[in-house]
Short mmCIF file of C-alpha atoms and ligand atoms in Angstrom, two decimals:
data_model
loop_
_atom_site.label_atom_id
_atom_site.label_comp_id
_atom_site.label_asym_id
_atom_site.label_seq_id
_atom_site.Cartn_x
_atom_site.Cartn_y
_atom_site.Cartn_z
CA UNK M 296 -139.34 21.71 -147.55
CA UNK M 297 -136.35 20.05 -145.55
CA UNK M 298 -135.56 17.65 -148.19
CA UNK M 299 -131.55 16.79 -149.70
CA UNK M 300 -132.82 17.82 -152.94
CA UNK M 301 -133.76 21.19 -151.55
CA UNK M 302 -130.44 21.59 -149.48
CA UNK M 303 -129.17 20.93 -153.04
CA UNK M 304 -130.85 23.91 -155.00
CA UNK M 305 -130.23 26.17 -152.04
CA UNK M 306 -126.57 25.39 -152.52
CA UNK M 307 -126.78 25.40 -156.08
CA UNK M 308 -128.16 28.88 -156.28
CA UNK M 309 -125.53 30.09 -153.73
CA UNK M 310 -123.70 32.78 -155.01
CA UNK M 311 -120.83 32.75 -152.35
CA UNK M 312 -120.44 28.93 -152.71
CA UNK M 313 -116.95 29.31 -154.90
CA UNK M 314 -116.15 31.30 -151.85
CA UNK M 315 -115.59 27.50 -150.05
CA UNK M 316 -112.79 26.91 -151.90
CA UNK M 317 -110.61 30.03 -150.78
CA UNK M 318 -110.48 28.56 -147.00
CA UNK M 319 -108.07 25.88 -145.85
CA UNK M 320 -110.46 22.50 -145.82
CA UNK M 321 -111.23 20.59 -143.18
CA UNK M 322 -109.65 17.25 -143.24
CA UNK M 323 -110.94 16.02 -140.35
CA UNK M 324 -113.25 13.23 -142.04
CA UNK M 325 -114.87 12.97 -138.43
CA UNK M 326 -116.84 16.94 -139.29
CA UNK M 327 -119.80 16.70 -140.48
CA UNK M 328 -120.53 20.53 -139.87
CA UNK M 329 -118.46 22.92 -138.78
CA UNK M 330 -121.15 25.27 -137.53
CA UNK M 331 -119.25 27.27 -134.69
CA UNK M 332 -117.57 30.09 -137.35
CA UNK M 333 -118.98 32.81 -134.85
CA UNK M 334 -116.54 31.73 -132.54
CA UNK M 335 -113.69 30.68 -134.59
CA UNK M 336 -113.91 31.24 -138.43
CA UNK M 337 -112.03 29.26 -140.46
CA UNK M 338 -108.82 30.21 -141.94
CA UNK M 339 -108.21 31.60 -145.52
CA UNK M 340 -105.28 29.38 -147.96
CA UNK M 341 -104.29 33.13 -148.37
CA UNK M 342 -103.50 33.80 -144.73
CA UNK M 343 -101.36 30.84 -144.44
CA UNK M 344 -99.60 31.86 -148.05
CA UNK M 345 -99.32 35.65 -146.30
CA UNK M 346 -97.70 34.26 -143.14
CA UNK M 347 -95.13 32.54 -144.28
CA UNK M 348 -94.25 35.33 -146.88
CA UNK M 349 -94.08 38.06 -144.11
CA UNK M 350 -92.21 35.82 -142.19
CA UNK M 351 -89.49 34.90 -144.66
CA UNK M 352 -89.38 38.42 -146.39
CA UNK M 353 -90.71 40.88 -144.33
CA UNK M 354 -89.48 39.94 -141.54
CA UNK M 355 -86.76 37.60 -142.21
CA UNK M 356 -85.09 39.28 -145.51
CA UNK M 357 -86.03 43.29 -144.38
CA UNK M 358 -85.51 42.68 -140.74
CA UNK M 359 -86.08 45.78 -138.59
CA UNK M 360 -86.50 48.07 -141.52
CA UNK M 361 -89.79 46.81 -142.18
CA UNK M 362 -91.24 49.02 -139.08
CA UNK M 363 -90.42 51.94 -141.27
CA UNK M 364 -91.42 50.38 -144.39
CA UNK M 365 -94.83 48.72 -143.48
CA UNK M 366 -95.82 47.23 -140.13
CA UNK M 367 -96.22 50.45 -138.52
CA UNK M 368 -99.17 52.09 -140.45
CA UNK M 369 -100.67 48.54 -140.48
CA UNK M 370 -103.23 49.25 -137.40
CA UNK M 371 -104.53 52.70 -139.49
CA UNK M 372 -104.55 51.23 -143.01
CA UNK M 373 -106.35 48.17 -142.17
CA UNK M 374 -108.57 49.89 -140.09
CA UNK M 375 -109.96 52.49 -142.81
CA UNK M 376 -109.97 49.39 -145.10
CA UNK M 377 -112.52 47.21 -142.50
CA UNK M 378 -114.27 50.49 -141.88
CA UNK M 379 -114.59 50.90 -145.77
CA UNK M 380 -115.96 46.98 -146.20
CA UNK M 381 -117.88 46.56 -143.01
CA UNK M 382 -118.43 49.50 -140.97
CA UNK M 383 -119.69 52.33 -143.04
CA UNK M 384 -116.71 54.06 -141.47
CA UNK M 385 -114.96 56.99 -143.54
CA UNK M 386 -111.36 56.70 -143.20
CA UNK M 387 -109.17 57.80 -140.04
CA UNK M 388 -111.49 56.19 -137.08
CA UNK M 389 -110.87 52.91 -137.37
CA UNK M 390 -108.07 51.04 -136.00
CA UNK M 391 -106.64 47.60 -135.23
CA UNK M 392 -105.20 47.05 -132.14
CA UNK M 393 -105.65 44.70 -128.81
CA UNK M 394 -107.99 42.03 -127.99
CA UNK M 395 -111.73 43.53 -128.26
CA UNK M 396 -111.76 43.36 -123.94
CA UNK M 397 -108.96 45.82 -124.24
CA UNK M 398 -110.37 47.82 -126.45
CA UNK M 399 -113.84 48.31 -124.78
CA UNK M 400 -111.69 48.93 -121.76
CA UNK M 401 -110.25 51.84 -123.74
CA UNK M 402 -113.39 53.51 -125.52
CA UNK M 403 -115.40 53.05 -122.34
CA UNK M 404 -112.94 54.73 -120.03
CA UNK M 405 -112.58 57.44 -122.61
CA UNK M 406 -116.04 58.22 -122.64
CA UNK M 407 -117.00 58.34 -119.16
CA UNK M 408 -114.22 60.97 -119.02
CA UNK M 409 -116.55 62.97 -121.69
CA UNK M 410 -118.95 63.50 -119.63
CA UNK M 411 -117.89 64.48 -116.01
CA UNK M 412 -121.24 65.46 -114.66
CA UNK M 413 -123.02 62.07 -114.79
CA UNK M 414 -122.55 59.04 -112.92
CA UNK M 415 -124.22 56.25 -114.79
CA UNK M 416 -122.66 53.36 -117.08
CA UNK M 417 -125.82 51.56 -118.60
CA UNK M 418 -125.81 47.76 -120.18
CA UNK M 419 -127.43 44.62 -120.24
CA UNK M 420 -127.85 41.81 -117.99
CA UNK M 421 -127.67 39.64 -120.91
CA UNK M 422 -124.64 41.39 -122.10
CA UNK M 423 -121.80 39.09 -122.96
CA UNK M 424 -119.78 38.38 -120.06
CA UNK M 425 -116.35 40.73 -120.80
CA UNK M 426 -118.52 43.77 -121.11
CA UNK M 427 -120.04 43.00 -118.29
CA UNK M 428 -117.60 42.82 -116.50
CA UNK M 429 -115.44 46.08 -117.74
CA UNK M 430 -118.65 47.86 -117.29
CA UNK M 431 -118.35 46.55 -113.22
CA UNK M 432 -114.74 46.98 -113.01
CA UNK M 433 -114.71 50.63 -115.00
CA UNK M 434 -117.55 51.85 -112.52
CA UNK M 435 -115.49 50.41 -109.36
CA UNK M 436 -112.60 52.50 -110.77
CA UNK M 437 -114.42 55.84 -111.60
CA UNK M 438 -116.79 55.34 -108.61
CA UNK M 439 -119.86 54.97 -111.10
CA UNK M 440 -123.11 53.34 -110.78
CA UNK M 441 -123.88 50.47 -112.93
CA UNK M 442 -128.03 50.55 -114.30
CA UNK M 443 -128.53 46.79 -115.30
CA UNK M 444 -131.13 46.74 -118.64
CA UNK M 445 -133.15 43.60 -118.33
CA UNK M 446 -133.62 43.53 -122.37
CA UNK M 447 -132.42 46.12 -124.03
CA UNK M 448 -135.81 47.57 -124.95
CA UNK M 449 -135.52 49.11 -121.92
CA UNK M 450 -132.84 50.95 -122.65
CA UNK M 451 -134.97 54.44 -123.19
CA UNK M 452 -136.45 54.16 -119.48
CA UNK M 453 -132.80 53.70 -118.08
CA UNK M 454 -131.08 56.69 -119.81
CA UNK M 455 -131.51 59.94 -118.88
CA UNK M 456 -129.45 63.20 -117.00
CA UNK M 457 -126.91 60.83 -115.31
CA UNK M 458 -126.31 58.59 -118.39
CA UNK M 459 -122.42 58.86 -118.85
CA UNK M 460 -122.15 55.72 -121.50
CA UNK M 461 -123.98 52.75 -122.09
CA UNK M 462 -122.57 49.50 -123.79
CA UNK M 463 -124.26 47.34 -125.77
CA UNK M 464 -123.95 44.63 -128.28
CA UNK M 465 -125.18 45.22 -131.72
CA UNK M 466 -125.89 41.33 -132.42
CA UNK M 467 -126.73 39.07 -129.20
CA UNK M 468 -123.96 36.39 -128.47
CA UNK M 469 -127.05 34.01 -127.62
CA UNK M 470 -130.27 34.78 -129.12
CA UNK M 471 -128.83 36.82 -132.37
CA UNK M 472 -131.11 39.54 -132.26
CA UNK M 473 -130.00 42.59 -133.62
CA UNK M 474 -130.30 45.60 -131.76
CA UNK M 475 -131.27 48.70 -133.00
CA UNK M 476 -127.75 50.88 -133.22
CA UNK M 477 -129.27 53.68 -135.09
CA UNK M 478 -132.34 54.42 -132.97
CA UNK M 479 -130.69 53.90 -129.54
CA UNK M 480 -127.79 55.65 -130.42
CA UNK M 481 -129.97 58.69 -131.07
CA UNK M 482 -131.61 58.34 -128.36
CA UNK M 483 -128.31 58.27 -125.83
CA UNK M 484 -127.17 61.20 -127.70
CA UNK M 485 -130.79 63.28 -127.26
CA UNK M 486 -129.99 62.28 -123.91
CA UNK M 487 -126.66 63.78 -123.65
CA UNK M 488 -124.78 60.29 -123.03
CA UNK M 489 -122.61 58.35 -125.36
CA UNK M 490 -122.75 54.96 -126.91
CA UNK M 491 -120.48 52.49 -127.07
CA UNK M 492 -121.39 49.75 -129.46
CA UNK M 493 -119.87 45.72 -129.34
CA UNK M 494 -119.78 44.24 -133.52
CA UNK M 495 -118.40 41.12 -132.22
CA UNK M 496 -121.38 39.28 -133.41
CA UNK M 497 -122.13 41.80 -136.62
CA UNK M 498 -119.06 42.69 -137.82
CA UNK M 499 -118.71 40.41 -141.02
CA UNK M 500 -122.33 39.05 -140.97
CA UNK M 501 -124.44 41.96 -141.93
CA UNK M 502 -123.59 45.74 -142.96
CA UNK M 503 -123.04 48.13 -140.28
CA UNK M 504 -123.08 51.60 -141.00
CA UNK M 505 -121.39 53.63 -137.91
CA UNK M 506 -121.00 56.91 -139.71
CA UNK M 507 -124.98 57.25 -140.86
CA UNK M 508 -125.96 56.62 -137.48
CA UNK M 509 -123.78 59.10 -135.77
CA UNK M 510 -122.17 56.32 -133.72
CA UNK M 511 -119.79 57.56 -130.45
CA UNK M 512 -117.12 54.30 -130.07
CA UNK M 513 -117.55 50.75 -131.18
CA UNK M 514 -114.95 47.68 -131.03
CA UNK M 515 -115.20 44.35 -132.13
CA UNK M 516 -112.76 41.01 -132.81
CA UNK M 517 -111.69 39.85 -135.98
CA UNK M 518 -111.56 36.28 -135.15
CA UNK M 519 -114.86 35.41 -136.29
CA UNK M 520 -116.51 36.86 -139.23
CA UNK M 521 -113.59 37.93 -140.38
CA UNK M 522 -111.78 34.59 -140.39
CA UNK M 523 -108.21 36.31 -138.90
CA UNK M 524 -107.63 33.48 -136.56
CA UNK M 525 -107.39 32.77 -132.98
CA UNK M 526 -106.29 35.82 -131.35
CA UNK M 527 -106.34 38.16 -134.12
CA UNK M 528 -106.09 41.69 -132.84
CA UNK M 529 -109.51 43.34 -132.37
CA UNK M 530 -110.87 46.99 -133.62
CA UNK M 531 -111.77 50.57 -132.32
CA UNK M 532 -114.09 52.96 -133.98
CA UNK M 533 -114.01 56.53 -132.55
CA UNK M 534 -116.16 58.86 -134.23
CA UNK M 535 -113.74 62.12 -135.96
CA UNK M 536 -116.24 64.29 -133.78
CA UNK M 537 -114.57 62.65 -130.60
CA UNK M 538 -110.65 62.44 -131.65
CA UNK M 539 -109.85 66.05 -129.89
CA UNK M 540 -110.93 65.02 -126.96
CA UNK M 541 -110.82 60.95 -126.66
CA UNK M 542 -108.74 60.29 -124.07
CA UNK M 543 -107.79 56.70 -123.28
CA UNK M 544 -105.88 54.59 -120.10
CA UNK M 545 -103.36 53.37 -121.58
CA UNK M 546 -100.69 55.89 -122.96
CA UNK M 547 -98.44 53.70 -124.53
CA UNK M 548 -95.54 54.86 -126.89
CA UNK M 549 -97.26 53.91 -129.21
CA UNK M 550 -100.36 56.04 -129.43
CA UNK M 551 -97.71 59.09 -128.47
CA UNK M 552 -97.31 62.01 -130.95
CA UNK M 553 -94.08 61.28 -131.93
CA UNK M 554 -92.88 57.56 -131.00
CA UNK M 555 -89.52 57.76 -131.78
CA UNK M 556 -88.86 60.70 -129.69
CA UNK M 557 -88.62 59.01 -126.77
CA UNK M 558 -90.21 62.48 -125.39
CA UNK M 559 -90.14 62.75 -121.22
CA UNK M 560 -94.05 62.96 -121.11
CA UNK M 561 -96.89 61.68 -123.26
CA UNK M 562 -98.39 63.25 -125.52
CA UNK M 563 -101.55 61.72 -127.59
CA UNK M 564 -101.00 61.43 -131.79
CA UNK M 565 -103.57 63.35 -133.31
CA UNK M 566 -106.64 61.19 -134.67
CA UNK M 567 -107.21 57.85 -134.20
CA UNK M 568 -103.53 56.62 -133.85
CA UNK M 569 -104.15 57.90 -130.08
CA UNK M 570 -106.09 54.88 -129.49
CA UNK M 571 -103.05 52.33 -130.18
CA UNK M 572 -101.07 51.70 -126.94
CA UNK M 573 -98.21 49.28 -127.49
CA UNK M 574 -96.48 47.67 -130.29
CA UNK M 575 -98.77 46.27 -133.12
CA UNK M 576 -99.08 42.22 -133.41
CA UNK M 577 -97.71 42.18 -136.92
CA UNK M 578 -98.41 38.79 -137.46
CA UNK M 579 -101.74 38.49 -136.20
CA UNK M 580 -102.91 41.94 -138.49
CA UNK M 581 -102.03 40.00 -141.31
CA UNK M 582 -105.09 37.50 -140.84
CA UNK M 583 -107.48 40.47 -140.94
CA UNK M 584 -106.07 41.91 -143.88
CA UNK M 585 -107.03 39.10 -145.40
CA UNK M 586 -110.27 38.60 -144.16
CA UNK M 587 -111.06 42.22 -144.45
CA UNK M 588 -109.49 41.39 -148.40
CA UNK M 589 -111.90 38.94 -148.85
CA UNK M 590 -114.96 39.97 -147.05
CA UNK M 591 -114.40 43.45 -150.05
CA UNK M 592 -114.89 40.86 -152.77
CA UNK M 593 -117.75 38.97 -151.36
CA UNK M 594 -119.54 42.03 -150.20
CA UNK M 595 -121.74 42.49 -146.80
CA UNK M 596 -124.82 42.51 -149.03
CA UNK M 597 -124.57 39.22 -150.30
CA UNK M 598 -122.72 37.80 -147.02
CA UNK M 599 -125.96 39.15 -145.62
CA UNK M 600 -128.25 37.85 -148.22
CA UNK M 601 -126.67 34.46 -147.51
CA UNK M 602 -126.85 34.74 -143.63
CA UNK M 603 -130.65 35.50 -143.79
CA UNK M 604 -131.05 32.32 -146.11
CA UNK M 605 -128.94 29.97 -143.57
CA UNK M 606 -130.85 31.17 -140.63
CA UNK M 607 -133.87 30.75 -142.25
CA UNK M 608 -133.43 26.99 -143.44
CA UNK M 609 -131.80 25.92 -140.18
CA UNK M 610 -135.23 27.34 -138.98
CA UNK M 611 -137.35 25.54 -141.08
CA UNK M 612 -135.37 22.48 -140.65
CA UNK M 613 -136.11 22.96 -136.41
CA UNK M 614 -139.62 22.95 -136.72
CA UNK M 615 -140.10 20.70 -138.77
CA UNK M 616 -137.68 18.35 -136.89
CA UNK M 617 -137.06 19.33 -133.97
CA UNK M 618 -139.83 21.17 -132.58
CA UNK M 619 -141.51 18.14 -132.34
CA UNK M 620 -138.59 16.82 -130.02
CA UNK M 621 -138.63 19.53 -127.59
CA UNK M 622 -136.73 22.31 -128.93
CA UNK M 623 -137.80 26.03 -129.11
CA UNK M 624 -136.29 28.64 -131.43
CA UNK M 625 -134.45 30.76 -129.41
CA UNK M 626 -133.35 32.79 -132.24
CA UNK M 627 -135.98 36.10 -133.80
CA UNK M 628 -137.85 34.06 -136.45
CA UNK M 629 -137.99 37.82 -138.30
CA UNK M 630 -134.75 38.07 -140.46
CA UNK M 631 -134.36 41.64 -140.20
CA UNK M 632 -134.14 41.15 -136.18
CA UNK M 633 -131.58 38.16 -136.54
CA UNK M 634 -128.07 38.04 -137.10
CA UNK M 635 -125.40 35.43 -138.32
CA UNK M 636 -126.49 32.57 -136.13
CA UNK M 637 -129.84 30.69 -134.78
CA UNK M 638 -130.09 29.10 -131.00
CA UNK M 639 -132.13 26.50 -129.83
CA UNK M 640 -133.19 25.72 -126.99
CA UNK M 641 -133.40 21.91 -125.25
CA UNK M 642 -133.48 21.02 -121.27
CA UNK M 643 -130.57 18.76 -122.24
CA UNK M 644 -128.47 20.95 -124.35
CA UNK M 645 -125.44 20.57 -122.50
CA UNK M 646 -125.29 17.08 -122.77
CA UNK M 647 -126.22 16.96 -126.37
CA UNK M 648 -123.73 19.83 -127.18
CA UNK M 649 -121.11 17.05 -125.65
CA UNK M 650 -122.57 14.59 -128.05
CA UNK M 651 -123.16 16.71 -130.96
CA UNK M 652 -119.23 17.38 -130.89
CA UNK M 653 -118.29 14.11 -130.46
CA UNK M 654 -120.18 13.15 -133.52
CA UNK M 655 -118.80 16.14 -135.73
CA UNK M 656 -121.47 19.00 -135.60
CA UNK M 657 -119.16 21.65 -134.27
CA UNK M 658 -121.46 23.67 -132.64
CA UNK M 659 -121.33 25.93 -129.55
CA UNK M 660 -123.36 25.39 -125.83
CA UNK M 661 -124.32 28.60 -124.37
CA UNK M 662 -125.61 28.09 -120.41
CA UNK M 663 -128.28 27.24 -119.52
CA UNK M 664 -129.95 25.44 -122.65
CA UNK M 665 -128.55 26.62 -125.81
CA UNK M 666 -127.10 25.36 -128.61
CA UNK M 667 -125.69 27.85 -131.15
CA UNK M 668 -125.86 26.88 -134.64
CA UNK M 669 -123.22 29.22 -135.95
CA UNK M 670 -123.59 30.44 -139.77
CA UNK M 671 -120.47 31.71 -141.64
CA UNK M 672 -121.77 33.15 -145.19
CA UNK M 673 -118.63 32.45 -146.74
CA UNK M 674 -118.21 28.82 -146.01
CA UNK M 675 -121.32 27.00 -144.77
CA UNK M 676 -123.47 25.02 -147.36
CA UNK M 677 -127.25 24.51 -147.23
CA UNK M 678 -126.48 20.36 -147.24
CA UNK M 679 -123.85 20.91 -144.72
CA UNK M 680 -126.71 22.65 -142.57
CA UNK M 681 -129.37 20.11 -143.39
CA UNK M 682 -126.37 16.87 -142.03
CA UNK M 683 -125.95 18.93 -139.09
CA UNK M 684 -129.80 19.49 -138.19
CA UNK M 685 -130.30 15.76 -139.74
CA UNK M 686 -127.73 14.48 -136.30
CA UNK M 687 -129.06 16.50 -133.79
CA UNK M 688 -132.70 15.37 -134.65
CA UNK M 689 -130.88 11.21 -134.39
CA UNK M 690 -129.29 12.10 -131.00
CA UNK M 691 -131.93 13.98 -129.57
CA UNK M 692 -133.99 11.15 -130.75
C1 LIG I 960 -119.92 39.99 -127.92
C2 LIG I 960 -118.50 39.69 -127.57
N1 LIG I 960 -117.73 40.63 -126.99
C3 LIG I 960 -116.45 40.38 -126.66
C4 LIG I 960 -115.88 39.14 -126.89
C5 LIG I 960 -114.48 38.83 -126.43
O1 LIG I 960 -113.54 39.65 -126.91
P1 LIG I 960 -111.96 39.43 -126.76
O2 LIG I 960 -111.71 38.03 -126.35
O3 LIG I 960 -111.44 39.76 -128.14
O4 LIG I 960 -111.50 40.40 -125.75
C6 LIG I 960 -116.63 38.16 -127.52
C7 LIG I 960 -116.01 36.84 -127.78
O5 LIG I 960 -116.59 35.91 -128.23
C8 LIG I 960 -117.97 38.43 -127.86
O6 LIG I 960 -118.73 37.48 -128.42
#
């Protein structure tokens, strides 16, 4: 069934469609779908209400006393809040701070340092590009040996006795599918290596539940999902088992013992606080605090619920339009094994992603053929979906 009147019920039947109404609209009459959330999400009324509050009183009226008074436990209290909400993460090993690059950078340093007999850092070839890269560039620096997973099925005939870390993402930035972060993080640990998981693409979109699996490190951004804006500051989860010993790069001030001490050598904070490095970006936490705020009253179940429902209607809508055009599915047609988005695949993507944009359906192009039809639980409709899928079948026409 692709037809308005079933767009209709779907949205009618939405239980996150008041949801809408809590983001900023788009008054851009020249959108017709704004279906690239998983890069950007949009931002909250509530964030732009916050900013200009903590700007004018926190900041403006309270000056430099609000360090003391707020901004400094910030990066810990938001961080046991999103591990609360979204990461199954019991409090004190979560914390905001960095961009997610910087982060990984961190965690992944830290845990080749746990394990000083081996000499392997493992990941994917389809990997997304920064962790790719840190994985190269942490190797080069610790004089490591990279083993490239061509899917990350492989991942059990790649680990073994020289397995430091590997890095992997828990939801695909192309194809969605979700890996398994319980099973493979068992099987790293049976292994004796640690693993070092990227939510980017899950945190937000479905539940993730660190603690039950036993998880080593993860990171991830806040920017999508979690609607914080461009630039928000990103996370890093460090398992309590790990605090004694985590040891990261960069040992700024602010991840010292005592800050304010102004103390002649470093010494790390105890717990999680030793992952923070330099001053916290005030204003950019407050976007996650309120995506984080909001994500708690939605809840990942239903966020999920809804993300299974999208992906599944933008899939029906593809074969039954767009198949016949070309297109494949790039996307796991299974929901359990798909995340918050669906990718097709056309010879010509590029040059209808161009055309797609200029005609309003915000969506993303991934090399070589992709086009990502980002889903955002808490503010894409079913009709909004269906005009989006109902252009793409015109142009491609
Ligand atoms: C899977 C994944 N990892 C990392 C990043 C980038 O992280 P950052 O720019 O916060 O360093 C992204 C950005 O889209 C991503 O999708």
């Amino acid at each position: 069934m692709t037809t308005l009147q079933e767009a209709e019920r779907l949205d009618a039947g939405d239980e996150l469609a008041g949801f809408r109404d809590r983001f900023v609209p788009i008054t851009d009459p020249g959108v017709v779908a704004y279906l690239d959330g998983n890069s950007l999400g949009r931002p909250l009324r509530a964030t732009a209400e916050r900013l200009r509050e903590v700007v004018a009183e926190q900041w403006g009226a309270r000056l430099i006393r609000s360090w003391d008074e707020r901004w400094l436990a910030l990066p810990e209290r938001i961080g046991d809040e999103l591990g609360r909400v979204a990461l199954g993460a019991a409090p004190g090993q979560t914390i905001v701070a960095d961009s997610t690059s910087v982060c990984l950078y961190k965690v992944l340093r830290a845990a080749v340092a746990l394990r000083p007999g081996r000499d392997e850092i493992v990941t994917d070839t389809a990997n997304f590009p920064t962790d790719r890269f840190l994985v190269e560039s942490v190797a080069a620096e610790l004089g490591k040996t990279v083993r490239w997973l061509d899917t990350v099925a492989d991942v059990g005939a790649v680990t073994g006795d020289r397995t430091a870390a590997v890095v992997l993402s828990h939801v695909d930035y192309r194809s969605a599918e979700i890996a398994d972060l319980p099973g493979i993080t068992r099987l790293v640990q049976e292994r004796g290596g640690l693993a070092i998981w990227d939510l980017c693409h899950s945190v937000g979109a479905l539940p993730v539940e660190l603690d039950a699996a036993g998880a080593d490190f993860a990171v991830g951004c806040t920017y999508k999902f979690l609607n914080a804006g461009p630039g928000a500051p990103a996370f890093l989860y460090v398992n309590a088992r790990h605090h004694a010993e985590f040891g990261q790069p960069i040992t700024g001030w602010m991840g010292a013992a005592d800050t304010f001490a102004m103390a002649e050598h470093y010494v790390p904070a105890p717990g999680i606080r030793r992952a923070l490095s330099g001053t916290p970006p005030v204003l950019g936490m407050v976007g996650v605090q309120e995506g984080v705020a909001l994500l708690a009253e939605a809840g990942i179940e239903r966020v999920r619920a809804k993300a299974v429902a999208l992906g599944r209607w933008v899939i029906d809508l593809a074969d039954a339009w767009l198949v016949p055009l070309g297109f494949t599915v790039a996307s796991p047609r299974e929901d359990d094994r798909r995340g918050g988005h669906v990718t097709l695949r056309h010879p010509d993507a590029e040059r209808l992603s161009r055309l797609l944009i200029e005609n309003g359906v915000l969506i993303d192009f991934r090399r070589p053929d992709g086009i990502r039809v980002g889903l955002s639980p808490l503010t894409t409709g079913f009709a909004e979906v269906r005009a989006a899928m109902a252009r793409i079948r015109e142009l491609a026409a």
